Tab-separated table of C-alpha atoms in Angstrom:
chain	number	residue	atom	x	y	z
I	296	UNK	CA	16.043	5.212	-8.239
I	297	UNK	CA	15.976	6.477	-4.344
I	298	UNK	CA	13.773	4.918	-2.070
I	299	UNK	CA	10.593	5.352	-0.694
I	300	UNK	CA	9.571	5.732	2.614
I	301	UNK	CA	6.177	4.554	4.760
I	302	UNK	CA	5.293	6.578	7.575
I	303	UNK	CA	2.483	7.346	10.267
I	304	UNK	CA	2.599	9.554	12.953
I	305	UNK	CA	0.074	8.880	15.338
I	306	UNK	CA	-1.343	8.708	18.668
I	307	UNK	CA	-0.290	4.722	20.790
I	308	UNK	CA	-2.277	3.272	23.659
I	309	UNK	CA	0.265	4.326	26.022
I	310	UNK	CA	-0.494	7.554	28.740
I	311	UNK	CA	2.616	10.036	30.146
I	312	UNK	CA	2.161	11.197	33.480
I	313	UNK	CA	-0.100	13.516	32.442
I	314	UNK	CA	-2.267	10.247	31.412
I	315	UNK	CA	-2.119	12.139	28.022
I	316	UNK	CA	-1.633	9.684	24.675
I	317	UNK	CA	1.914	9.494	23.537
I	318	UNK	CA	2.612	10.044	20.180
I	319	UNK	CA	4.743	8.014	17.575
I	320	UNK	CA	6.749	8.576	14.199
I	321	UNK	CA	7.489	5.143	12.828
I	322	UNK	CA	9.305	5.195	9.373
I	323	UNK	CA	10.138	2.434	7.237
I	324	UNK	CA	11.493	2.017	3.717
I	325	UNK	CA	8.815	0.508	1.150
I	326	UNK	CA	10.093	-2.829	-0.235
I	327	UNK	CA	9.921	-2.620	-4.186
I	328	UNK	CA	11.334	-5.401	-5.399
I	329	UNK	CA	10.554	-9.341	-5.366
I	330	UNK	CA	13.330	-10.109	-4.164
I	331	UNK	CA	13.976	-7.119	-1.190
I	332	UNK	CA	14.961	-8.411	1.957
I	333	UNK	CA	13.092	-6.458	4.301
I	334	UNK	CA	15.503	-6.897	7.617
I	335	UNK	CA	17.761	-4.725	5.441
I	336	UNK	CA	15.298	-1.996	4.928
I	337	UNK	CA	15.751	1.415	7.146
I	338	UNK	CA	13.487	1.567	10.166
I	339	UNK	CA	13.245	4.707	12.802
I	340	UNK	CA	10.717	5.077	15.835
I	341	UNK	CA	10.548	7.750	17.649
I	342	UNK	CA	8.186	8.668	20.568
I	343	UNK	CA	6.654	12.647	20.694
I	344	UNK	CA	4.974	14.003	24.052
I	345	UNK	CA	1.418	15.239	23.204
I	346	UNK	CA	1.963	18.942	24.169
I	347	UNK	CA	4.247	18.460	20.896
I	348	UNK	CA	2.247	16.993	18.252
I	349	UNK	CA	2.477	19.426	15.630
I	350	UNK	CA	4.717	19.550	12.117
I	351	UNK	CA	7.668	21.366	13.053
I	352	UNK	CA	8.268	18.323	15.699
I	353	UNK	CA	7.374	15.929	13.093
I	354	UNK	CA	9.689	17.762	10.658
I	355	UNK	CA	12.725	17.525	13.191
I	356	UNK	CA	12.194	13.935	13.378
I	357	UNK	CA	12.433	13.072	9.698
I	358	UNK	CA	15.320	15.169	9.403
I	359	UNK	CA	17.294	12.974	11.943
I	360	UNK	CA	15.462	9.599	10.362
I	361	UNK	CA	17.206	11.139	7.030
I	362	UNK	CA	20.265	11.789	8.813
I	363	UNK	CA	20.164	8.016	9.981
I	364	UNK	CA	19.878	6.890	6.815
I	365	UNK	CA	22.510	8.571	5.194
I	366	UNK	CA	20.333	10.462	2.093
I	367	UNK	CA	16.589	11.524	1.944
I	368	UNK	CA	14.000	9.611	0.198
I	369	UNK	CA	12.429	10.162	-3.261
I	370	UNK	CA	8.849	10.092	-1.941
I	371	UNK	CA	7.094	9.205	1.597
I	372	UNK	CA	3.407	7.660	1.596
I	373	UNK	CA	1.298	7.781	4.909
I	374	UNK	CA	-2.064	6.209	4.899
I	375	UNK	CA	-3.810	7.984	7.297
I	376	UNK	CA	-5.719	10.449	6.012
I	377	UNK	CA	-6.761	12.617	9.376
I	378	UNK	CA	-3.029	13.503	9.853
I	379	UNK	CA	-2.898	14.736	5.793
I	380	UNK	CA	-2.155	18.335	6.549
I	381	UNK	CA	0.709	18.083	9.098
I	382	UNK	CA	2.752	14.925	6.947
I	383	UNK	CA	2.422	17.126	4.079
I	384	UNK	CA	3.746	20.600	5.858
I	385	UNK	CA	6.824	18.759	7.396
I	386	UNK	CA	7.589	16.662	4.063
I	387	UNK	CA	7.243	19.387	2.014
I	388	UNK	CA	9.584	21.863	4.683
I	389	UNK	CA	12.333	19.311	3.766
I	390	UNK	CA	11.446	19.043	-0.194
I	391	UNK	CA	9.792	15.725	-0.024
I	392	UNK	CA	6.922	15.085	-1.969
I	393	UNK	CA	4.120	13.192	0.674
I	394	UNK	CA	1.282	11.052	-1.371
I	395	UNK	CA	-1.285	9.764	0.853
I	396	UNK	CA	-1.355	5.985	0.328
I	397	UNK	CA	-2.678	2.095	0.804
I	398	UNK	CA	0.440	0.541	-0.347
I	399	UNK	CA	2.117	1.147	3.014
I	400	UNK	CA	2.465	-2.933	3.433
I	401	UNK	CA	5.826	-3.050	5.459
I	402	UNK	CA	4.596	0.070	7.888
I	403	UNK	CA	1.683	-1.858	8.575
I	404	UNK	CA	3.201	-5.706	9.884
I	405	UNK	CA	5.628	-3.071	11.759
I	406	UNK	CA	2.640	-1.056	13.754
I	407	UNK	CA	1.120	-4.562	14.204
I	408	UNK	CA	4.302	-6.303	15.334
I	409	UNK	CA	4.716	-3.262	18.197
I	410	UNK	CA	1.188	-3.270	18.900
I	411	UNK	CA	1.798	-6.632	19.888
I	412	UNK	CA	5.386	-6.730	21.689
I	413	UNK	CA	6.506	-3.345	21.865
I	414	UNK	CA	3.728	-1.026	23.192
I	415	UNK	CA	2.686	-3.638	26.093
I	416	UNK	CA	6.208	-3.183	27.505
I	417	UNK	CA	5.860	0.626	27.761
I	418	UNK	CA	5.103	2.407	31.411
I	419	UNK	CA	1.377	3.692	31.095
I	420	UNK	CA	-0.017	1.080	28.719
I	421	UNK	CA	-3.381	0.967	28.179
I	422	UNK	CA	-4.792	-2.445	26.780
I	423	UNK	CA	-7.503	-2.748	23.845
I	424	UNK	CA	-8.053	-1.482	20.677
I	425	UNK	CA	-6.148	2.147	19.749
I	426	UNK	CA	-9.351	3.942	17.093
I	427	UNK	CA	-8.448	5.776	14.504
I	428	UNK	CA	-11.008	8.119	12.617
I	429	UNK	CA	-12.685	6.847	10.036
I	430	UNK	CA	-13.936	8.872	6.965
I	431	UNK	CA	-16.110	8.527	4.117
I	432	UNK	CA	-14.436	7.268	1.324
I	433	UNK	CA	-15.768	8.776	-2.350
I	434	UNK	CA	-17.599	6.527	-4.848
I	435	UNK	CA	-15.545	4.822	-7.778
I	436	UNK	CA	-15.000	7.112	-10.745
I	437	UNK	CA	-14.822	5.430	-14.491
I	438	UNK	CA	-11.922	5.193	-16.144
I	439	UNK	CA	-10.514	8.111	-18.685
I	440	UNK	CA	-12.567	6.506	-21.725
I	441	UNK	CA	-8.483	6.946	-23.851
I	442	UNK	CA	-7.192	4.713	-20.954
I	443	UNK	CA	-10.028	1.914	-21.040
I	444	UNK	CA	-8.658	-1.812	-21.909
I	445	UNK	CA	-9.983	-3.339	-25.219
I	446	UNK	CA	-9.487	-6.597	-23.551
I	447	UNK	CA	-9.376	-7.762	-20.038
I	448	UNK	CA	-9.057	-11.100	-18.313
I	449	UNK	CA	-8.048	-13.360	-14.751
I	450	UNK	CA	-4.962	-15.473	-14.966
I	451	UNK	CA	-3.187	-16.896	-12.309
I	452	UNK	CA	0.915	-17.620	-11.491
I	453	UNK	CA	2.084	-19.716	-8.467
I	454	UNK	CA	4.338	-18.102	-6.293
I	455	UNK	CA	7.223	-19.745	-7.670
I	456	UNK	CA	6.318	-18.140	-11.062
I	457	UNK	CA	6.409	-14.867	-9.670
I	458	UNK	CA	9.730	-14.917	-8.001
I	459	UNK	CA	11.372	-14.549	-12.078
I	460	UNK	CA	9.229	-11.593	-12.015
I	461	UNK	CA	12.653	-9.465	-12.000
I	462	UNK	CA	13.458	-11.126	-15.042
I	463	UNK	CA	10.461	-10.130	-16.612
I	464	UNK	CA	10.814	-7.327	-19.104
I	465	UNK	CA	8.480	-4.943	-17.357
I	466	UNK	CA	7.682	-0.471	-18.025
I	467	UNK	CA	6.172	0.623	-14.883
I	468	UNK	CA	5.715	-1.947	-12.278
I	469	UNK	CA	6.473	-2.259	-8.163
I	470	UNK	CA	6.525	-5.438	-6.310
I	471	UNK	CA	7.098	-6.860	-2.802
I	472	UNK	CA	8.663	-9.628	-1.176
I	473	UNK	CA	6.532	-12.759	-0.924
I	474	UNK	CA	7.817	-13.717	2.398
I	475	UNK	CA	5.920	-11.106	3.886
I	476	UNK	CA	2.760	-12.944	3.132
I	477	UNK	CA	3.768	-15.786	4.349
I	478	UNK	CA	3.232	-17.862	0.651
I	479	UNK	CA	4.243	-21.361	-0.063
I	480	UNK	CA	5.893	-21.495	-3.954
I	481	UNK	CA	2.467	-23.429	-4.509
I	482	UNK	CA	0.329	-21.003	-4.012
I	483	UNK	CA	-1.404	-19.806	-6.478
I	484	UNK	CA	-1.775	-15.951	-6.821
I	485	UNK	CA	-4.584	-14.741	-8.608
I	486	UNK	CA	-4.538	-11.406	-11.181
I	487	UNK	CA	-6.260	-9.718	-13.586
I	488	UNK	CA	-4.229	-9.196	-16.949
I	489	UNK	CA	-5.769	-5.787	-19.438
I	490	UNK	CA	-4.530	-5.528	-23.236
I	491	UNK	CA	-4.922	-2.315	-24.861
I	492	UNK	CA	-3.250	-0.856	-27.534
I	493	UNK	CA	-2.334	1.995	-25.626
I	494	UNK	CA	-0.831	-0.187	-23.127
I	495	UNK	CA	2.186	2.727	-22.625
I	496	UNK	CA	0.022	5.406	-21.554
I	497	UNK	CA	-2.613	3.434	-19.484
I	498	UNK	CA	0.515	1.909	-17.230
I	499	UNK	CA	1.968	5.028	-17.023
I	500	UNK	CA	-1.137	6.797	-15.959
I	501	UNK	CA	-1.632	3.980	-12.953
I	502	UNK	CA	2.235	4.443	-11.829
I	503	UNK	CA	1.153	7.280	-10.851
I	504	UNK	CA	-1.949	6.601	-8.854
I	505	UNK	CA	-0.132	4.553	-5.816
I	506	UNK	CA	-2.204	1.252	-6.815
I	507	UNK	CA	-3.586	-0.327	-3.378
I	508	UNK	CA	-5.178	-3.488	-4.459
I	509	UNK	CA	-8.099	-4.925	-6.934
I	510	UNK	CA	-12.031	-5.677	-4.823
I	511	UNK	CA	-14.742	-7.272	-6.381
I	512	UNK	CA	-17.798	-4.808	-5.040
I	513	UNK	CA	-21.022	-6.558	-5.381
I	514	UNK	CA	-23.116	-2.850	-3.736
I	515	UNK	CA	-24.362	-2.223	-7.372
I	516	UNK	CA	-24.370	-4.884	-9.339
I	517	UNK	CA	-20.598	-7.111	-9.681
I	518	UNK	CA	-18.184	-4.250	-10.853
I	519	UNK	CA	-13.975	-4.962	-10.310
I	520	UNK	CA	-12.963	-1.895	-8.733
I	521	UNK	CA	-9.408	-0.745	-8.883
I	522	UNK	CA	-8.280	0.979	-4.943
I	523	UNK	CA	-5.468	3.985	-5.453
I	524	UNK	CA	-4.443	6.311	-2.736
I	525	UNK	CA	-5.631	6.696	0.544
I	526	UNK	CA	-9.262	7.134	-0.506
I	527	UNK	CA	-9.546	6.856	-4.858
I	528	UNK	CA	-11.696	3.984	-6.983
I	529	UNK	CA	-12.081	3.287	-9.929
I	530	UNK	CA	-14.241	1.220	-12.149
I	531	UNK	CA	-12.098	-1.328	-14.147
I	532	UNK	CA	-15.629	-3.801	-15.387
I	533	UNK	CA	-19.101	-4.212	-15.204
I	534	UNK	CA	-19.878	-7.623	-14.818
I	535	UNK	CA	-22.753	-9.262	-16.139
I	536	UNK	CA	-21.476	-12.654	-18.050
I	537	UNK	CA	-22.261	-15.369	-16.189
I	538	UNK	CA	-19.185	-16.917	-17.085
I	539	UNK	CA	-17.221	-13.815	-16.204
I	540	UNK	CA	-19.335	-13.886	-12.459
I	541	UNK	CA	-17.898	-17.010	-11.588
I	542	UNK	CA	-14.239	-16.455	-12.415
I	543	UNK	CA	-15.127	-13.446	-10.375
I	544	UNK	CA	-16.272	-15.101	-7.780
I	545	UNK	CA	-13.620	-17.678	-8.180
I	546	UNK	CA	-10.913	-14.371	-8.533
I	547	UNK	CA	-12.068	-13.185	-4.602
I	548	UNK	CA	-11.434	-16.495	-3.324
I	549	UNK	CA	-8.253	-17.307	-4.524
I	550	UNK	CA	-7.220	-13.693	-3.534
I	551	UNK	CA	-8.467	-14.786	0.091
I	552	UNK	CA	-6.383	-17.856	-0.084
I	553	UNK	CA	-3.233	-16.202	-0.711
I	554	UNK	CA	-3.559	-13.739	1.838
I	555	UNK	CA	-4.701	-10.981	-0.177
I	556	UNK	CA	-1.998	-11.189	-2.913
I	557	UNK	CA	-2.727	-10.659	-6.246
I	558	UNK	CA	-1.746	-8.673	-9.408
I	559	UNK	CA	-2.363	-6.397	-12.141
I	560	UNK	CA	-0.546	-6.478	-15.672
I	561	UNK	CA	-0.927	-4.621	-18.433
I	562	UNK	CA	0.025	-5.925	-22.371
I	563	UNK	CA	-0.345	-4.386	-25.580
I	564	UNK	CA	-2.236	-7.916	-26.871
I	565	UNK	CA	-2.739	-11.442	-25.647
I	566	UNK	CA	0.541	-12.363	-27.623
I	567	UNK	CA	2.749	-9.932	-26.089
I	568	UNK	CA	6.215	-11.099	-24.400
I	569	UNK	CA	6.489	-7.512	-22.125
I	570	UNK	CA	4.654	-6.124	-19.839
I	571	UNK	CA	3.666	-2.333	-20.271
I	572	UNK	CA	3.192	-2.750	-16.437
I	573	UNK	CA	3.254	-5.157	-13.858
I	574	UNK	CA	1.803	-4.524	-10.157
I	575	UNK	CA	2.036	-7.156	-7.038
I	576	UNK	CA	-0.972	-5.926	-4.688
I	577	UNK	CA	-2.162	-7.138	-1.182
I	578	UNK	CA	-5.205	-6.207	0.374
I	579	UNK	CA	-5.095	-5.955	4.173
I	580	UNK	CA	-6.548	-4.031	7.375
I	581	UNK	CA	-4.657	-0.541	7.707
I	582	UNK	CA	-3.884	-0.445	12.234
């Protein structure tokens, strides 16, 4: 498998002598394994003068990040949605499929950490917070009724326990290292685990939606809502046990404990040994 790449492309709260925003490409490699070490992942910054914001710019950057890295990745994601149109036009020029995207973890410590150390060093910085536009996001759709779970329930593995996950026998699954949360081996990581007989199809299906991470919504009633993509829901329960409320409630805070980490698995039955899938989320603030 190639890898993937994270990237956003973006206006930073620096001003050119023009006192006109400067632009950024910053491209990282996703981390999708447990056990990545993500000082050896490609990185690539580059800074674009307004009067050239526009695809064919972006387009000549990613060819040299490609260059750089010595072969092109399999797939980019970018999470922010208002620059959609040109990602997709200069990813697509080179014959790289773009998906718009939450699980852009790496790309977002990296924006923070140069927020923080780079962007103050710059000639024409301008202090405070850099806005992005924020849009509506759609309301959660069911699930495909052929993809529903007979069975669903929260577990929880320390962070010890999920360091074997690569010897886990595991169909469709991504992970991350836990060193970028900042996780002691104690800490327990909260998940939800779904058993269907169809367990195949239903991971296969949600390989495919660029999971983001698992929210209890409490809006309309307690529902477990399942993030994808830069913008998709979807309604994995309706809760109304009161048993089930508190392990929800109990789920969210656990989640907040470990920094937003959690998971999603997917089993053909309680007694299974494999995984049909296997997901390591985090929830956290996009820049």
């Amino acid at each position: 498998m190639g890898s993937i790449w994270e990237l956003d492309f973006y206006s930073r709260p620096i001003l050119d002598e023009n006192q006109k925003k400067v632009w950024e490409v910053v491209i990282c490699e996703s981390p999708l394994d447990i056990r990545t070490q993500t000082d050896s992942l490609f990185r690539y910054a580059q800074y674009c003068p307004s009067t050239q914001v526009n695809s064919g710019w972006l387009r000549t950057a990613l060819q040299e990040a490609i260059d750089k890295a010595g072969e092109a990745p399999i797939k980019v994601r970018f999470f922010r949605r208002q620059m959609n149109n040109m990602i997709t036009k200069a990813c697509q020029d080179l014959g790289i499929p773009a998906q718009p995207s939450r699980r852009t973890l790496l790309l977002n410590q990296w924006l923070q950490q140069r927020m923080e150390e780079v962007y103050p060093q710059e000639p024409g910085y301008q202090g405070g917070t850099n806005p992005s536009v924020r849009l509506d996001s759609p309301l959660p759709q069911r699930l495909p009724d052929a993809l529903e779970g007979q069975q669903w329930g929260f577990v929880s593995l320390s962070a010890a326990e999920l360091a074997e996950m690569p010897e886990w026998d595991i169909g469709f699954g991504e992970a991350f290292p836990l060193e970028m949360a900042q996780l002691s081996p104690e800490t327990r990581i909260p998940g939800v685990l779904i058993f269907s007989p169809r367990a195949l199809p239903l991971a296969g299906w949600m390989s495919g939606l660029e999971l983001a991470f698992l929210r209890v919504d409490d809006s309309a009633g307690t529902r477990l809502i399942l993030e994808t993509g830069a913008t998709e829901s979807w309604i994995l329960a309706n809760i109304k046990n009161p048993k089930i409320l508190a392990e929800t409630q109990g789920f969210a805070e656990a989640k907040q404990t470990a920094n937003g980490v959690h998971f999603i698995g997917i089993q053909s039955s309680p007694q299974a040994e494999s995984f049909a899938g296997f997901w390591l989320l985090q929830e956290m603030n996009l820049p």
